[in-house]
CSV table of C-alpha atoms in Angstrom, one decimal:
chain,number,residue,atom,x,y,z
H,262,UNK,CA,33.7,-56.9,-86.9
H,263,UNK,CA,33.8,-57.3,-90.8
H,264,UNK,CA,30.4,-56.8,-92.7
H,265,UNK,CA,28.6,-59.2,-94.0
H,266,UNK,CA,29.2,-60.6,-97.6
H,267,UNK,CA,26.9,-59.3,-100.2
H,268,UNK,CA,25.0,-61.6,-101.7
H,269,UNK,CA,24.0,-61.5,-105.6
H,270,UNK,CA,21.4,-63.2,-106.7
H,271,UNK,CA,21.0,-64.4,-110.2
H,272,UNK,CA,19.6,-62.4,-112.8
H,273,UNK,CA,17.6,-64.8,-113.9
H,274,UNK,CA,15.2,-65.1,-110.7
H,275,UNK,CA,15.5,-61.1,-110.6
H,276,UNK,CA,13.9,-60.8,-113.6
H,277,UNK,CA,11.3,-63.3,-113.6
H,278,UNK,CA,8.7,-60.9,-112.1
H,279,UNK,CA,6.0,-62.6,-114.2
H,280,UNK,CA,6.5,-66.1,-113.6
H,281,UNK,CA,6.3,-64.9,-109.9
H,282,UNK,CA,3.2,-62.7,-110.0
H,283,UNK,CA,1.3,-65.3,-112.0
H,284,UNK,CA,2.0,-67.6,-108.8
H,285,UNK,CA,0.6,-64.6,-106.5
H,286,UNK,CA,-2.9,-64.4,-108.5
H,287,UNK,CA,-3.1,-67.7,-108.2
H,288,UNK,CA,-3.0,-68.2,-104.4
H,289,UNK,CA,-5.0,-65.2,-104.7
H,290,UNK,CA,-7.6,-66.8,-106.9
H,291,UNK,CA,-8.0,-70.1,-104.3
H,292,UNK,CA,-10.0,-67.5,-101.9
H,293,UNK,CA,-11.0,-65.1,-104.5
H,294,UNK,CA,-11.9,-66.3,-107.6
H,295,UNK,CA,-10.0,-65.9,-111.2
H,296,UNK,CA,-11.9,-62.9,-111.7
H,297,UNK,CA,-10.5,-60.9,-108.7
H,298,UNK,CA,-7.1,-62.7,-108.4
H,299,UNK,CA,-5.1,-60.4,-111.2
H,300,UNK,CA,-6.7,-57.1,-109.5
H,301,UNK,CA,-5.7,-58.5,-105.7
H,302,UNK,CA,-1.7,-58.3,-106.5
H,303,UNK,CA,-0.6,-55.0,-107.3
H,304,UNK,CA,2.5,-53.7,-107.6
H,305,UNK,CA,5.7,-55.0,-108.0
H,306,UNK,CA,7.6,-53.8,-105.1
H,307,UNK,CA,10.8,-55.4,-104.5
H,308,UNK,CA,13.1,-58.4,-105.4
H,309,UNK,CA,15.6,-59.3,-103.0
H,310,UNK,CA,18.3,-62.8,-102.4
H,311,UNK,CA,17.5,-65.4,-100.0
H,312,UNK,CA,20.6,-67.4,-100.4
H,313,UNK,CA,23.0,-67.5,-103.6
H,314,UNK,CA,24.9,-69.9,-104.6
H,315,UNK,CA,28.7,-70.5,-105.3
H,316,UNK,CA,29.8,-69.7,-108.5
H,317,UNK,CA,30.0,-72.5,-111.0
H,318,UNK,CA,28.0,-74.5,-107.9
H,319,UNK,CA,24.7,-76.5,-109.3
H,320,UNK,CA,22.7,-74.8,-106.9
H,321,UNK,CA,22.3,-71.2,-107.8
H,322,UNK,CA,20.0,-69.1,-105.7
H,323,UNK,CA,17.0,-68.0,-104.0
H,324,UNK,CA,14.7,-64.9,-104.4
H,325,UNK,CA,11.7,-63.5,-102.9
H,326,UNK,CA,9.8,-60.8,-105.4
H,327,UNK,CA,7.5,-58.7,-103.0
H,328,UNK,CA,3.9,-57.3,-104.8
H,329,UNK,CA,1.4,-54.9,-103.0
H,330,UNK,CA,-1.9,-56.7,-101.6
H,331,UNK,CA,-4.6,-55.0,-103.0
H,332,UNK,CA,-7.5,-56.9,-100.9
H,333,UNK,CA,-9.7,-55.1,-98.4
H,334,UNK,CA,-8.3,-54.9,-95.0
H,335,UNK,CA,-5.2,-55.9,-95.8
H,336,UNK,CA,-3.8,-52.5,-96.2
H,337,UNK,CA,-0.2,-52.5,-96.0
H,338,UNK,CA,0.0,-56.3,-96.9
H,339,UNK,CA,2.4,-57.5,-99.5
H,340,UNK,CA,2.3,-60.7,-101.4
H,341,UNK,CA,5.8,-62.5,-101.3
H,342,UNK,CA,6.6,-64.9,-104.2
H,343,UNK,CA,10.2,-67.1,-103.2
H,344,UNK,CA,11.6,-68.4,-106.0
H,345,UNK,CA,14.9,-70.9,-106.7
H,346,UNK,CA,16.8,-72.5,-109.4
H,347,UNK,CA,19.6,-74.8,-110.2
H,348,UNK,CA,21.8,-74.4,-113.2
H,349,UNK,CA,20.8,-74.9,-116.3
H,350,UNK,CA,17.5,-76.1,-114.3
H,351,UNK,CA,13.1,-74.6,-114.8
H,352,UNK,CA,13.2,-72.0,-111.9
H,353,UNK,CA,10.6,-73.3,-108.9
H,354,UNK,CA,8.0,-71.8,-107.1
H,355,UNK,CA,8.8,-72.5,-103.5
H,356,UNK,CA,6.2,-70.5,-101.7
H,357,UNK,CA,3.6,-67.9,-101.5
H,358,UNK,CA,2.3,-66.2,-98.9
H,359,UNK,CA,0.7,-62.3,-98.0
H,360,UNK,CA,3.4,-60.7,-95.2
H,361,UNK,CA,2.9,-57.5,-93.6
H,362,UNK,CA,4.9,-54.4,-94.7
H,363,UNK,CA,6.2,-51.9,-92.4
H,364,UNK,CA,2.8,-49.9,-92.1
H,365,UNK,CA,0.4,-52.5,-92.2
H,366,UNK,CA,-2.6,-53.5,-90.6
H,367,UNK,CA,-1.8,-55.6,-88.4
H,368,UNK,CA,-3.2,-57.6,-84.8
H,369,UNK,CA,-1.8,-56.3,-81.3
H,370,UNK,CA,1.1,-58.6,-79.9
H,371,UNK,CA,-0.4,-62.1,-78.2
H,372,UNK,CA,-0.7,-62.1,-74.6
H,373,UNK,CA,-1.2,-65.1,-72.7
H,374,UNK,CA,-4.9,-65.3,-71.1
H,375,UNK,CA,-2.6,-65.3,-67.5
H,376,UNK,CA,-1.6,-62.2,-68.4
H,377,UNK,CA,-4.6,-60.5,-69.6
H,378,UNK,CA,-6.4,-59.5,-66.3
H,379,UNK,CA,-6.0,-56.0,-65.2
H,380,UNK,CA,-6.2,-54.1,-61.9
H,381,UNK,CA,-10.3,-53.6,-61.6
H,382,UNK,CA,-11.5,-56.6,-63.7
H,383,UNK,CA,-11.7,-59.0,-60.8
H,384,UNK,CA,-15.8,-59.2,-60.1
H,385,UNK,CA,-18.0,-60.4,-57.6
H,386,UNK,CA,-17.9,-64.6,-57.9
H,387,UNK,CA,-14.1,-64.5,-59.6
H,388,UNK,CA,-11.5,-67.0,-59.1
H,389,UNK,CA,-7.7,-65.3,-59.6
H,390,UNK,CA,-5.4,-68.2,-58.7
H,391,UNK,CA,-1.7,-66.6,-58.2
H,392,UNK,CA,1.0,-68.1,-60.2
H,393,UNK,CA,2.7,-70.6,-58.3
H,394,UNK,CA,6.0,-68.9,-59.1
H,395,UNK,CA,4.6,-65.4,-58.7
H,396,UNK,CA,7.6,-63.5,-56.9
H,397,UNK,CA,5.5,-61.3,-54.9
H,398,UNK,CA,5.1,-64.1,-52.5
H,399,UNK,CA,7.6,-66.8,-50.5
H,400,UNK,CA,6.3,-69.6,-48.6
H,401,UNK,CA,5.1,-68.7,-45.0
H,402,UNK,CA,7.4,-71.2,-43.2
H,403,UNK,CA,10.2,-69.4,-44.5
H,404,UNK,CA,11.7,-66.4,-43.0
H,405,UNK,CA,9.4,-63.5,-44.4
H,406,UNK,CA,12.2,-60.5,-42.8
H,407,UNK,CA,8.6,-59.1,-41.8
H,408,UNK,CA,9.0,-59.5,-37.6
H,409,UNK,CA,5.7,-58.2,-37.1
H,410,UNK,CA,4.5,-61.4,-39.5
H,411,UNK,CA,6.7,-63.7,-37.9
H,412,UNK,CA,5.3,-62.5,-34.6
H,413,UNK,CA,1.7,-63.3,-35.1
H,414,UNK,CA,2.7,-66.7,-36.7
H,415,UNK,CA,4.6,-67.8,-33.3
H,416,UNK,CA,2.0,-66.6,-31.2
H,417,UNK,CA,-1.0,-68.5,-33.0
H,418,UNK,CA,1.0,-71.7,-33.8
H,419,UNK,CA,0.6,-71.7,-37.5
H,420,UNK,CA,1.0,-69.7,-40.5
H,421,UNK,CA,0.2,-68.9,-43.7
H,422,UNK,CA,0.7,-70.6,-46.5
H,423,UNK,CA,2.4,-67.9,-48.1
H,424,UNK,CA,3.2,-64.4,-47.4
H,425,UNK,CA,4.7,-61.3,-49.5
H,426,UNK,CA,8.2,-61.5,-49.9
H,427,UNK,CA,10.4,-58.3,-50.0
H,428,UNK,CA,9.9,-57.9,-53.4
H,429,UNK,CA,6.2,-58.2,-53.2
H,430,UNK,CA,6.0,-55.8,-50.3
H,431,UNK,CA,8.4,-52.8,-52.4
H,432,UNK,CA,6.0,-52.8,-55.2
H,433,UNK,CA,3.2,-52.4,-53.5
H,434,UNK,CA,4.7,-49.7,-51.5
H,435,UNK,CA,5.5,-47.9,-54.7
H,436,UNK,CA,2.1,-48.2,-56.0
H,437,UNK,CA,0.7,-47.0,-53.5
H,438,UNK,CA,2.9,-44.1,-53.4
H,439,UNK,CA,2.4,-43.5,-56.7
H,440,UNK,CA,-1.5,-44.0,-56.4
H,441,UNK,CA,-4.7,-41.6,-55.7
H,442,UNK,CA,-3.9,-41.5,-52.0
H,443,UNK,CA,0.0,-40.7,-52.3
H,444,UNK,CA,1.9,-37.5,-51.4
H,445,UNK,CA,2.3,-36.6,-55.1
H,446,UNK,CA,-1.9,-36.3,-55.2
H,447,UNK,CA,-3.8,-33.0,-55.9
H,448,UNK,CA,-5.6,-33.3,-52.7
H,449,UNK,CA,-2.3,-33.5,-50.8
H,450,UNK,CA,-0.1,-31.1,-52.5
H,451,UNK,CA,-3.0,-28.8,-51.5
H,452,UNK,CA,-3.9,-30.3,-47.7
H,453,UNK,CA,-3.4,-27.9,-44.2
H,454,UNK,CA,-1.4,-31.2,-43.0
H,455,UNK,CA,0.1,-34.7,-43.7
H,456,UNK,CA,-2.0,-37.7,-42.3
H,457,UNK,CA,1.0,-39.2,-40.4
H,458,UNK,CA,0.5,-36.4,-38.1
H,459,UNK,CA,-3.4,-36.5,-38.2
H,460,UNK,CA,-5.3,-38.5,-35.2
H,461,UNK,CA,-7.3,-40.2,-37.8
H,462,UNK,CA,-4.4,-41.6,-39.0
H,463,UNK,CA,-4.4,-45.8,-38.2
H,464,UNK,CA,-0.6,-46.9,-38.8
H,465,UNK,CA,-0.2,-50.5,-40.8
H,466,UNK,CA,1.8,-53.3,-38.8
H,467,UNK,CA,4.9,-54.2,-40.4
H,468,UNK,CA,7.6,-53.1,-41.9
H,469,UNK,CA,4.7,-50.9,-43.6
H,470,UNK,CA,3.9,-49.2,-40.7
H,471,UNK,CA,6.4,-46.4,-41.2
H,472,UNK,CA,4.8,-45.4,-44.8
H,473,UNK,CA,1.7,-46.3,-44.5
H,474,UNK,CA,-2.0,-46.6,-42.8
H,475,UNK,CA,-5.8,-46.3,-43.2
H,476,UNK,CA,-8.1,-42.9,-42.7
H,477,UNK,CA,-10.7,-43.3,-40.3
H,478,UNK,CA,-12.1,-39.8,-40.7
H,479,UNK,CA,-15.7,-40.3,-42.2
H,480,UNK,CA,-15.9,-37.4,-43.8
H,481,UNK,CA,-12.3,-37.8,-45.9
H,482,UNK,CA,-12.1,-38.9,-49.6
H,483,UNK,CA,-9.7,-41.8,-48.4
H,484,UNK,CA,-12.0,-43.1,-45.3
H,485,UNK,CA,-11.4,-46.9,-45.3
H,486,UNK,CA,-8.3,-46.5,-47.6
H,487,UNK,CA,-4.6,-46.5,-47.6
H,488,UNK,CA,-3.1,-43.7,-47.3
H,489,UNK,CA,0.8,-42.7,-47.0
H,490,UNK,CA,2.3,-40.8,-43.9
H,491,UNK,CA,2.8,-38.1,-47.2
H,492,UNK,CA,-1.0,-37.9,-48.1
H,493,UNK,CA,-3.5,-35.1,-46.7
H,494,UNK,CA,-6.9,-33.5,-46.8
H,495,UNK,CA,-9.1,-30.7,-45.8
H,496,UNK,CA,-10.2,-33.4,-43.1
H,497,UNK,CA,-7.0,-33.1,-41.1
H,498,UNK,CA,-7.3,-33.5,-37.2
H,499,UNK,CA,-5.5,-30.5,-36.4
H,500,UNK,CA,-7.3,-27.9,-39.0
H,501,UNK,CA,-9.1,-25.4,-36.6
H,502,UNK,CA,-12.0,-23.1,-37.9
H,503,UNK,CA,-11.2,-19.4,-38.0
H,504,UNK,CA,-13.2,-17.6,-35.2
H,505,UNK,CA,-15.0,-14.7,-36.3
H,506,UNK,CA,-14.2,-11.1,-34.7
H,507,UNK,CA,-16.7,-10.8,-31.4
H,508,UNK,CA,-17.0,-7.0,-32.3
H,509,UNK,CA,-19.9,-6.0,-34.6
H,510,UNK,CA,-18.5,-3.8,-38.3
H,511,UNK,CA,-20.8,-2.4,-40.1
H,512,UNK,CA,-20.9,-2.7,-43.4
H,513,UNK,CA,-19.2,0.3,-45.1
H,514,UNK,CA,-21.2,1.4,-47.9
H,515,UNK,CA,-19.8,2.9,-51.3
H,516,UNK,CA,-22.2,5.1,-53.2
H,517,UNK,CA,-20.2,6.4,-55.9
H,518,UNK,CA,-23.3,7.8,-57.9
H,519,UNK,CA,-23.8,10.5,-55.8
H,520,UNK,CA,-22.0,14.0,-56.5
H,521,UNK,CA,-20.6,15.7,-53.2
H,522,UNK,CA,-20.0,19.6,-52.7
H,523,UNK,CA,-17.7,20.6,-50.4
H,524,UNK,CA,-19.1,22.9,-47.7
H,525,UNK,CA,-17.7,26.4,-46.8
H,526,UNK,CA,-16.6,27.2,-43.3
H,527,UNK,CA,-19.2,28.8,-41.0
């Protein structure tokens, strides 16, 4: 791939740094007065080609001439003077306007008010409609490859409108792996067993049911919750309580402050 051409502006809009900082003060003076304008462009910073023309062409260039904002809160900010000429033509002022520089200021990136709810925010008396493209779900008369689902729609002669699709049903199956009750948690790296094998263990239906379930031990962290086959706590069904020994030991006593002699033989 062969570089790009270099492009070489005209001297003449290079060096016309004052025609193109008295056009920055005086954007600069519309919002802050003649007074402050001259003080609100710093700088000069940099001059670079837009577009050049051919040589011996009537048109012959463009350049931008960049001067540091010095306005409060736009720290960073650079004024940015374009300027063009024809040949043997006044040299134009095409536009002004303050840009960012590379460590400026400057908003976060836009996103859409659809986008903006998080997991949590949804309070009592809030509407969430789902996207009607959202590709966690398919339409319930379609095959959902969920025969538990298909199952209950047969049996009661109608369905849902919709129901997860396959994609839907992997990522939530890795976030709740990944979540509080998963078997990368404290609590289960820690726990006497794993709640598939635990009797308060209540398996999903579904294609689910192999990963996942809900705790219905009161006195777990996770009672009322999902929890993977992986997950465990102190609550397990199968932790038995140490018995204590049925013989009475009394308790040895250490009294090191007390100098012994040994006794002779009788």
């Amino acid at each position: 791939m062969s570089a790009p051409p270099v492009v070489h502006p005209p001297q003449r809009l290079v060096d016309a740094v004052a025609l193109a900082r008295a056009a920055a003060e005086e954007e600069a003076a519309a919002d802050l007065g003649a007074a402050a304008a001259a003080a609100a462009v710093g700088a000069h910073l940099d001059a670079f080609a837009e577009e050049a023309g051919e040589p011996g062409a009537e048109f012959e260039g463009v350049v931008t001439h960049q001067f540091a904002a010095e306005r409060g809160g736009y720290r960073g900010w650079r004024w940015s003077v374009t300027l063009a000429a024809c040949a043997d033509g006044p040299i134009t002022v095409c536009e002004v306007v303050l840009q960012p520089g590379p460590d400026a200021l400057v908003a976060p990136a836009w996103v859409p008010w659809e986008e903006r709810v998080r997991p949590g925010d949804l309070g009592v008396g809030d509407l969430l409609p789902t996207a009607p493209d959202d590709d966690r779900l398919v339409p319930g008369y379609l095959a959902s490859d969920d025969p538990a689902v298909e199952e209950v729609a047969m049996e009661v002669g109608l369905g849902r409108v919709r129901v997860l699709s396959r994609a839907g049903r992997e990522d939530t199956a890795q976030r709740w792996s990944d979540g509080a009750h998963g078997p990368g948690a404290d609590m289960a790296r820690s726990a006497p067993g794993r709640c598939g094998t635990c009797g308060f263990f209540l398996p999903l239906a579904g294609s689910l049911r192999g990963s996942f379930g809900a705790c219905g031990n009161r006195y777990s962290p996770a009672d009322g919750a999902v929890v993977a086959v992986g997950y465990g706590c102190g609550a397990h069904s199968d932790v038995v309580a140490e018995a204590p020994s049925p013989v009475l030991v009394g308790e040895l006593v250490y009294d090191d402050g007390v100098d012994l002699e040994p006794a002779g033989r009788p």
